[in-house]
PDB file of C-alpha atoms in Angstrom:
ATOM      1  CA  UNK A   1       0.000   0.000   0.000  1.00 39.00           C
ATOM      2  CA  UNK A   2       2.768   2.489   0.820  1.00 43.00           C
ATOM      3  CA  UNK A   3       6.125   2.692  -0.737  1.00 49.00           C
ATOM      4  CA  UNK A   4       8.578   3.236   1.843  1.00 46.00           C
ATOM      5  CA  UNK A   5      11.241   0.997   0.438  1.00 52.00           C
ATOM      6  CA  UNK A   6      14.909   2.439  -0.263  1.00 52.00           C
ATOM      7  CA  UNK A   7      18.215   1.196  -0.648  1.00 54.00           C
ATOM      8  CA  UNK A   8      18.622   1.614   2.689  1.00 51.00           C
ATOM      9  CA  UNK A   9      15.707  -0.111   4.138  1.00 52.00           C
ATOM     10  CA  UNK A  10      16.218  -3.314   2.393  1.00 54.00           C
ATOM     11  CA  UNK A  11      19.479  -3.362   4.551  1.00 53.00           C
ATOM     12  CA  UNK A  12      17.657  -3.955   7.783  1.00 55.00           C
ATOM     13  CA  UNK A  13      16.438  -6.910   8.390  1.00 60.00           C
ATOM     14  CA  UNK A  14      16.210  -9.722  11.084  1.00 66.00           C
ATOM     15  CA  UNK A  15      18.116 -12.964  10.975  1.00 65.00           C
ATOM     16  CA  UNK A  16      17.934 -16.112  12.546  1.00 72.00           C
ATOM     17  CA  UNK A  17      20.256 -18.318  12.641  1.00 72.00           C
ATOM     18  CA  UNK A  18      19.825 -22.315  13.551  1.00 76.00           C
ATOM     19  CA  UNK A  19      23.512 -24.051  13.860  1.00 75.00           C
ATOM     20  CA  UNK A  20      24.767 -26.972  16.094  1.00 78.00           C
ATOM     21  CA  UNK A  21      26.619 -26.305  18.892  1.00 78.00           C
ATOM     22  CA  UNK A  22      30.108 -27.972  19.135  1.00 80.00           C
ATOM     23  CA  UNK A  23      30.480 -30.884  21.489  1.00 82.00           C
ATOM     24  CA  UNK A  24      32.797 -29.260  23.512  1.00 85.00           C
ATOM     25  CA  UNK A  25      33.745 -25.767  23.651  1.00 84.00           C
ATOM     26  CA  UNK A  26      36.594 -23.940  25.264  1.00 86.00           C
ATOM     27  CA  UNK A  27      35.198 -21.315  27.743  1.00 78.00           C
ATOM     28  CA  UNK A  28      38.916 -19.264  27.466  1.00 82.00           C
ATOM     29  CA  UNK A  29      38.741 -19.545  23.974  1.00 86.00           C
ATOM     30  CA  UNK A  30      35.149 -19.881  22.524  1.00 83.00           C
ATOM     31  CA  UNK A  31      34.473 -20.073  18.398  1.00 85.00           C
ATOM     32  CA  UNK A  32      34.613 -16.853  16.745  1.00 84.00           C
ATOM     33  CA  UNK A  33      33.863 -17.695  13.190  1.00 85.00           C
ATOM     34  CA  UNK A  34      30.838 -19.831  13.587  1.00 82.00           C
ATOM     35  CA  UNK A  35      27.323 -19.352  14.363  1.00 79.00           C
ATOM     36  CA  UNK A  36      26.092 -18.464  17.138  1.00 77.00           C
ATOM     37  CA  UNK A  37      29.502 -16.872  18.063  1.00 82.00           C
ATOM     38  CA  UNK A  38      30.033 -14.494  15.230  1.00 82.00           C
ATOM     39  CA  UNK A  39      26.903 -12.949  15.378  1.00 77.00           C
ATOM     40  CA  UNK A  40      26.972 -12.307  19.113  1.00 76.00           C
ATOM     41  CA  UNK A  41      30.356 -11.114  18.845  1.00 77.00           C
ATOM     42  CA  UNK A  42      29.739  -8.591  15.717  1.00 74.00           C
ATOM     43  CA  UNK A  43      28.171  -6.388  18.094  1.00 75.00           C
ATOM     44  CA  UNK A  44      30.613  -5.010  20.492  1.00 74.00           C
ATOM     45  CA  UNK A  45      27.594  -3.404  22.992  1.00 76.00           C
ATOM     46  CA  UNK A  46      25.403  -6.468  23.592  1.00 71.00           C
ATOM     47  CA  UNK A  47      23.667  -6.321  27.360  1.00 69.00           C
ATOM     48  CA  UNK A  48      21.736  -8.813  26.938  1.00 73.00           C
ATOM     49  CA  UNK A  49      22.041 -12.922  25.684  1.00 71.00           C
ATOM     50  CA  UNK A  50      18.632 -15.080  25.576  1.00 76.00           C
ATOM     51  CA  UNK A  51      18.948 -18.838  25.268  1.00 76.00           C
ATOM     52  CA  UNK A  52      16.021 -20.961  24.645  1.00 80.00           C
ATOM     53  CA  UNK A  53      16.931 -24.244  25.645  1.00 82.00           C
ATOM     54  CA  UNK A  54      15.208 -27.368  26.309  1.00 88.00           C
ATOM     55  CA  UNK A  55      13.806 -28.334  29.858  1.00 89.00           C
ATOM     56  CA  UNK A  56      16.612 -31.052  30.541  1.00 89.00           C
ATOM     57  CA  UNK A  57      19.661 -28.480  29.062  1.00 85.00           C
ATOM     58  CA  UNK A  58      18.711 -25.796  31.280  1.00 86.00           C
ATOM     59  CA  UNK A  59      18.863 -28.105  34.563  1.00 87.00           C
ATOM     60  CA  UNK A  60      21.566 -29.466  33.967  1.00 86.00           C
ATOM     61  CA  UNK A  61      23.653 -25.723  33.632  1.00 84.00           C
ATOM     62  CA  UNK A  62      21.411 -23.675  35.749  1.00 83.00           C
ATOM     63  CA  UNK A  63      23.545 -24.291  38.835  1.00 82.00           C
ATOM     64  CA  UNK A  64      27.024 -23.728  36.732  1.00 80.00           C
ATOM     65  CA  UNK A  65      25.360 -20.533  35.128  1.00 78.00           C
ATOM     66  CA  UNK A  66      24.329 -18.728  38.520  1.00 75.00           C
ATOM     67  CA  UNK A  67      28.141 -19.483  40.040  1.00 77.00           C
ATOM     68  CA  UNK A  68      30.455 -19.091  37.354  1.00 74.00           C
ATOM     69  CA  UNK A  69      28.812 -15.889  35.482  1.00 73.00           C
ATOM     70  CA  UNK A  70      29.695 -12.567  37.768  1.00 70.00           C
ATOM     71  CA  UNK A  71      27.704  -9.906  37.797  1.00 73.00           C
ATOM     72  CA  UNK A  72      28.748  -7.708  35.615  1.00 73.00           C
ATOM     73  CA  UNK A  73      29.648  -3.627  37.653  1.00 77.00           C
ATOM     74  CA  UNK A  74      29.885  -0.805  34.839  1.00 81.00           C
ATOM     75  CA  UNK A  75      31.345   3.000  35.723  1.00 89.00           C
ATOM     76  CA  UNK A  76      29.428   5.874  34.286  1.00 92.00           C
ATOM     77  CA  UNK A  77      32.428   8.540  33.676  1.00 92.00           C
ATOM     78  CA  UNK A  78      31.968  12.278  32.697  1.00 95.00           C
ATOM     79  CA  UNK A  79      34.643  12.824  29.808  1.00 95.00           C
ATOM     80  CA  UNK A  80      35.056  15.299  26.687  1.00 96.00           C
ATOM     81  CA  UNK A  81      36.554  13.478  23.755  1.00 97.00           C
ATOM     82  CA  UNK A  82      39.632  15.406  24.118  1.00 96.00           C
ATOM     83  CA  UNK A  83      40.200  13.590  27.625  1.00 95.00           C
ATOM     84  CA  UNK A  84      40.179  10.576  25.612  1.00 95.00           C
ATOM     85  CA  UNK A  85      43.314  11.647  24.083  1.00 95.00           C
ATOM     86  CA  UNK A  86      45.673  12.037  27.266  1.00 92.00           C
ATOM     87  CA  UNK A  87      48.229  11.045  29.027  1.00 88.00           C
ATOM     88  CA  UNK A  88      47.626   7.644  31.315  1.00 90.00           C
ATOM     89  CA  UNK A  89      44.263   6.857  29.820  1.00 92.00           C
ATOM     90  CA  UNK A  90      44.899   7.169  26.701  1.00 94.00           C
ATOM     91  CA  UNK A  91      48.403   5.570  26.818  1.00 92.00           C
ATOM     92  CA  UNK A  92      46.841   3.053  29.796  1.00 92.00           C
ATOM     93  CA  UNK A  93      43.497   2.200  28.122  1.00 93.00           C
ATOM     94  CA  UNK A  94      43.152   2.772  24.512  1.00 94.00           C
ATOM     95  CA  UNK A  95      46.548   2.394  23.068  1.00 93.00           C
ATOM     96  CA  UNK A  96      47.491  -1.211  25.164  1.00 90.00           C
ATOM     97  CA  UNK A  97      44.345  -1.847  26.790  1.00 89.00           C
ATOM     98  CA  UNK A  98      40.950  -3.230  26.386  1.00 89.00           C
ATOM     99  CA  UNK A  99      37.904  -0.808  27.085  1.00 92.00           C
ATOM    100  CA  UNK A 100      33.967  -0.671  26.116  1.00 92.00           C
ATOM    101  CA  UNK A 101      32.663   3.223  26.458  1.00 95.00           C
ATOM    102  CA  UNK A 102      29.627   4.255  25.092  1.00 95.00           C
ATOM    103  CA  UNK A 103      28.528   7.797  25.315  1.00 96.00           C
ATOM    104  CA  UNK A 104      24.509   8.896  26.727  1.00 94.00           C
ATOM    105  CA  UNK A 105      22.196   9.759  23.365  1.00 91.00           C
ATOM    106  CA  UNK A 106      20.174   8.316  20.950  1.00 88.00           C
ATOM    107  CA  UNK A 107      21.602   7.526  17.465  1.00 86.00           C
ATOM    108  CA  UNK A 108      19.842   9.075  15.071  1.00 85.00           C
ATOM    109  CA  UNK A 109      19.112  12.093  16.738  1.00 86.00           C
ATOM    110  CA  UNK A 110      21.894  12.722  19.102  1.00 91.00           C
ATOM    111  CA  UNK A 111      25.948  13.570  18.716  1.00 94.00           C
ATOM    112  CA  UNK A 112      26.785   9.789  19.627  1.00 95.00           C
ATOM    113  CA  UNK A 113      30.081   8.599  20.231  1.00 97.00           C
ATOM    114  CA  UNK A 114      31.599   4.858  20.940  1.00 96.00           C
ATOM    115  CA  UNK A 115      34.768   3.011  22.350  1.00 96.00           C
ATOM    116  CA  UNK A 116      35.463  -0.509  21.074  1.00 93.00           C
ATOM    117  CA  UNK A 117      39.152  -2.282  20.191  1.00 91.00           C
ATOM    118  CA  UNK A 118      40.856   0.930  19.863  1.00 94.00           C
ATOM    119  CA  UNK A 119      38.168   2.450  17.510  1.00 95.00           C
ATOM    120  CA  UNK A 120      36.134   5.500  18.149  1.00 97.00           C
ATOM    121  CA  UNK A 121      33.312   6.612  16.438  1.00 96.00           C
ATOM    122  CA  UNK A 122      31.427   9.196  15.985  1.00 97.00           C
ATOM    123  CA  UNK A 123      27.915   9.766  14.823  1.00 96.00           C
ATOM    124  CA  UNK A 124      26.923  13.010  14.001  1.00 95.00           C
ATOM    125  CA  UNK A 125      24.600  15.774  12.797  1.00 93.00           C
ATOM    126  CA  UNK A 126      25.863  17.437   9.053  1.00 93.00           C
ATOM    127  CA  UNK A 127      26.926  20.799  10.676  1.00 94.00           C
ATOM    128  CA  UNK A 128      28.854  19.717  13.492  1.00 96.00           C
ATOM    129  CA  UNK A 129      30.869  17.001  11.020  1.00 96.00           C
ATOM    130  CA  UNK A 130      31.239  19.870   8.185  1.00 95.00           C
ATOM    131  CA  UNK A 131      32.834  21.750  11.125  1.00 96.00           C
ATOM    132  CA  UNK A 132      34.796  19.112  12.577  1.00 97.00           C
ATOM    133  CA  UNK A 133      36.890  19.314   9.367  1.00 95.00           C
ATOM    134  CA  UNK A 134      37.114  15.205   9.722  1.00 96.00           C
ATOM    135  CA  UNK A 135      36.599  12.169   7.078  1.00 95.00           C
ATOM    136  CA  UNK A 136      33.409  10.581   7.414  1.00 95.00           C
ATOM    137  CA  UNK A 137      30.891   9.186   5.711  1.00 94.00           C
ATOM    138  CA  UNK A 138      26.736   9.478   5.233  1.00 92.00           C
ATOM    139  CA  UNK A 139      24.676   7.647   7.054  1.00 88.00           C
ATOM    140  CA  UNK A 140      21.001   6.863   6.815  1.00 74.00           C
ATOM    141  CA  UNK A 141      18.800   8.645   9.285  1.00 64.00           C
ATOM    142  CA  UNK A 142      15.346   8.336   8.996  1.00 58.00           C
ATOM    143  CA  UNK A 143      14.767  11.190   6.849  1.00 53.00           C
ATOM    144  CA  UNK A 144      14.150  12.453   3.416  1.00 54.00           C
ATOM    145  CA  UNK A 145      15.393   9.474   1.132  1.00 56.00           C
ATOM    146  CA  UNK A 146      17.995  11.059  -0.650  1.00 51.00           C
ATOM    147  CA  UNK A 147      19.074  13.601   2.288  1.00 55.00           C
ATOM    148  CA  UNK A 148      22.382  13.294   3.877  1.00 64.00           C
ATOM    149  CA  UNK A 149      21.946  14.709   7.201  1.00 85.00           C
ATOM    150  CA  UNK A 150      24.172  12.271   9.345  1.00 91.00           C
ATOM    151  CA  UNK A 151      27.585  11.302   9.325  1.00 95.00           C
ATOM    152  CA  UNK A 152      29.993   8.434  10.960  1.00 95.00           C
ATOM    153  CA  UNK A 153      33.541   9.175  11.395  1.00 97.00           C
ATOM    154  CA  UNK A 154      35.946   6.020  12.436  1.00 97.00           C
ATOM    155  CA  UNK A 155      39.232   7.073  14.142  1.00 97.00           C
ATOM    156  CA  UNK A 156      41.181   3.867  14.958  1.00 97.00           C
ATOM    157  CA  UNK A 157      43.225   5.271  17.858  1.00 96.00           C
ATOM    158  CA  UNK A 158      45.664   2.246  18.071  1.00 95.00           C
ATOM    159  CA  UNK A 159      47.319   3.076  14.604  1.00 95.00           C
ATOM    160  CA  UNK A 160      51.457   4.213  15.091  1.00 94.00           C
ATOM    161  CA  UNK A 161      50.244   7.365  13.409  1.00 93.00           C
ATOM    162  CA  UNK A 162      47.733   8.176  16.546  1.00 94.00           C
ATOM    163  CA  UNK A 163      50.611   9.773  18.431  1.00 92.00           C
ATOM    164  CA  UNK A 164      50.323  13.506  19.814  1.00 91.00           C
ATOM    165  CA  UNK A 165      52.747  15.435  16.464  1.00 91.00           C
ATOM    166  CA  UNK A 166      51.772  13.345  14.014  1.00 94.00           C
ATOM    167  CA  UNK A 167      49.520  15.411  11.592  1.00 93.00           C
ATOM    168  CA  UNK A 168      46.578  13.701  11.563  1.00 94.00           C
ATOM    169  CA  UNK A 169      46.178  13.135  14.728  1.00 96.00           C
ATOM    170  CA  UNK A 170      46.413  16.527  15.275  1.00 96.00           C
ATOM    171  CA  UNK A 171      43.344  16.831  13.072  1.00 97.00           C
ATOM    172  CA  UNK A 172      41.119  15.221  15.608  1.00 97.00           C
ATOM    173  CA  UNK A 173      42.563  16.918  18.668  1.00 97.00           C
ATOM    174  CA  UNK A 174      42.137  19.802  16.820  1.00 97.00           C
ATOM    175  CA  UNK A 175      38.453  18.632  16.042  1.00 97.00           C
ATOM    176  CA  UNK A 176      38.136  17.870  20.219  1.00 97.00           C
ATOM    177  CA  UNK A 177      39.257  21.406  21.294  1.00 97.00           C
ATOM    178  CA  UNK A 178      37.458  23.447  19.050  1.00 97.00           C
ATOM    179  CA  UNK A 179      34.126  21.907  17.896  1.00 97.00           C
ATOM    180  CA  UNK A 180      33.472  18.358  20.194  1.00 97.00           C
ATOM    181  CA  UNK A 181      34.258  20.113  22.838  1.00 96.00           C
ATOM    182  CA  UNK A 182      31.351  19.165  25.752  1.00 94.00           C
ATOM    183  CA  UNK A 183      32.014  16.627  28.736  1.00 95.00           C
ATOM    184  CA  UNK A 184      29.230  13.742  27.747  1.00 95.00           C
ATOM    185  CA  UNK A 185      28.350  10.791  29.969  1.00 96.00           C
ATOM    186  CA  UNK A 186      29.723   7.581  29.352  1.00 96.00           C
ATOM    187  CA  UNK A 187      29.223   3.820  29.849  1.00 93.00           C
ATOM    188  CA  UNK A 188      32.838   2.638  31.191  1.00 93.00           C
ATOM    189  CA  UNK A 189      33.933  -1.516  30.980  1.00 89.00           C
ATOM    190  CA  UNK A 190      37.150  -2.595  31.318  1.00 89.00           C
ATOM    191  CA  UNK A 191      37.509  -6.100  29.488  1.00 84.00           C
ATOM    192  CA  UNK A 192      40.993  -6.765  30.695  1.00 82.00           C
ATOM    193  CA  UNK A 193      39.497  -6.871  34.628  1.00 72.00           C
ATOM    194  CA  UNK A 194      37.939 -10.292  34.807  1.00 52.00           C
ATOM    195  CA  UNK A 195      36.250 -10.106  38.067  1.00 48.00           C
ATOM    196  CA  UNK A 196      33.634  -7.166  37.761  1.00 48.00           C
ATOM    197  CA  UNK A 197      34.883  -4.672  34.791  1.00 48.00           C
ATOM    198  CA  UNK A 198      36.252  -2.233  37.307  1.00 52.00           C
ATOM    199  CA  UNK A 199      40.027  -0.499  37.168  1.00 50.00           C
ATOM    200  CA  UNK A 200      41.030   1.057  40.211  1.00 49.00           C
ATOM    201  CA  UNK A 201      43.161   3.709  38.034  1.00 47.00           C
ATOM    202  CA  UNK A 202      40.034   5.275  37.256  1.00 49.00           C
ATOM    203  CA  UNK A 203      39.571   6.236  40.420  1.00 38.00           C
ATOM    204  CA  UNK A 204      42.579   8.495  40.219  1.00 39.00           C
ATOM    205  CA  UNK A 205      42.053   9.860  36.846  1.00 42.00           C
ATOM    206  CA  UNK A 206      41.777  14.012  37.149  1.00 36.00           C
ATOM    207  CA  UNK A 207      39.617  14.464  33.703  1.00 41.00           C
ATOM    208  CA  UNK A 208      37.058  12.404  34.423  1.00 47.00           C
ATOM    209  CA  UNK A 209      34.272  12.006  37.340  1.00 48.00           C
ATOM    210  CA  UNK A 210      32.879   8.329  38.175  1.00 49.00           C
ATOM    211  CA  UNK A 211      30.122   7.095  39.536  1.00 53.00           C
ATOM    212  CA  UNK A 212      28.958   3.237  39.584  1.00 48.00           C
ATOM    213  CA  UNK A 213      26.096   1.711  38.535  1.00 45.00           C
TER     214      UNK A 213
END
């Protein structure tokens, strides 16, 4: 009846997925290539796993699944983007660590940034990216078909280049200082802490104010 199709649109879709589970699989080093494991793992800010298992599966883990899973303690931080960018934390947590941070917003509407493997991105509006003076690229929003009114830009911050002199990095601290320049809420999860995603450095960190959650 209506024609909302676009290229775009026939991009999102649901999947489902029906594979066999291996007979045995190493919890310190799970599959990353096959099904289920590659889809769960293609998206880097998953809360929440559902398993629907049969009656006589579930019994027989339940007891293993409420002692061996922690529960899982975040840190909401207050950080600009430039903070990002020095000294121990960047040098601590980005360039040789492992850290999850996603910023408050909505995407699609919002200036939304994320932390994952040494990549930050950053969604944003068309001004603030024409202003920015960075590389990005359009992305759909939910408006006018052909309109580009939102753009991704993808630093990855573990690159030699990404080194405080080196002329493009310069370009994004730059970009931090002068345009990105407002202290945002974050989502903080350090992967390298097994016990409860916690880092007791962040306690001590100066640019940045913490509260758990």
């Amino acid at each position: 009846m209506f024609d909302f199709q676009d290229d775009a649109s026939r991009l999102e879709k649901c999947y489902t997925t029906v594979a066999q589970l291996p007979a045995f699989i190493d919890p310190k080093q799970p599959p990353t290539k096959r099904s289920p494991f590659s889809c769960i793992l293609s998206h880097s800010f998953t809360h929440t796993v559902e398993a629907i298992l049969p009656e006589d599966a579930y019994l027989a883990i339940e007891k293993s699944l409420s002692s061996n899973i922690p529960k899982l303690q975040y840190a909401r931080v207050f950080m600009s983007l430039s903070s990002l960018l020095e000294g121990d934390f960047f040098n601590n947590y980005i360039k040789s660590g492992n850290i999850l941070m996603i910023s408050e917003g909505r995407s699609g509407t919002d200036n939304v940034f994320t932390l994952s493997d040494g990549i930050l991105k950053l969604e944003l509006g068309r001004e603030v990216f024409e202003r920015t003076g960075l590389t990005g690229k359009a992305i759909r929003s939910g408006g006018r078909r052909h309109a580009k009114e939102r753009y991704l830009i993808e630093i990855d911050l573990r690159q030699p280049s990404m080194l405080h002199g080196k002329k493009g990095f310069e370009k994004v601290v730059w970009a931090f200082n002068n345009v990105l320049v407002q202290s945002v809420a974050w989502l903080f999860y350090d992967l390298n802490i097994a016990a409860d995603g916690m880092a007791e450095g962040l306690y001590s960190l100066s640019s940045a104010s913490r509260d758990d959650i």
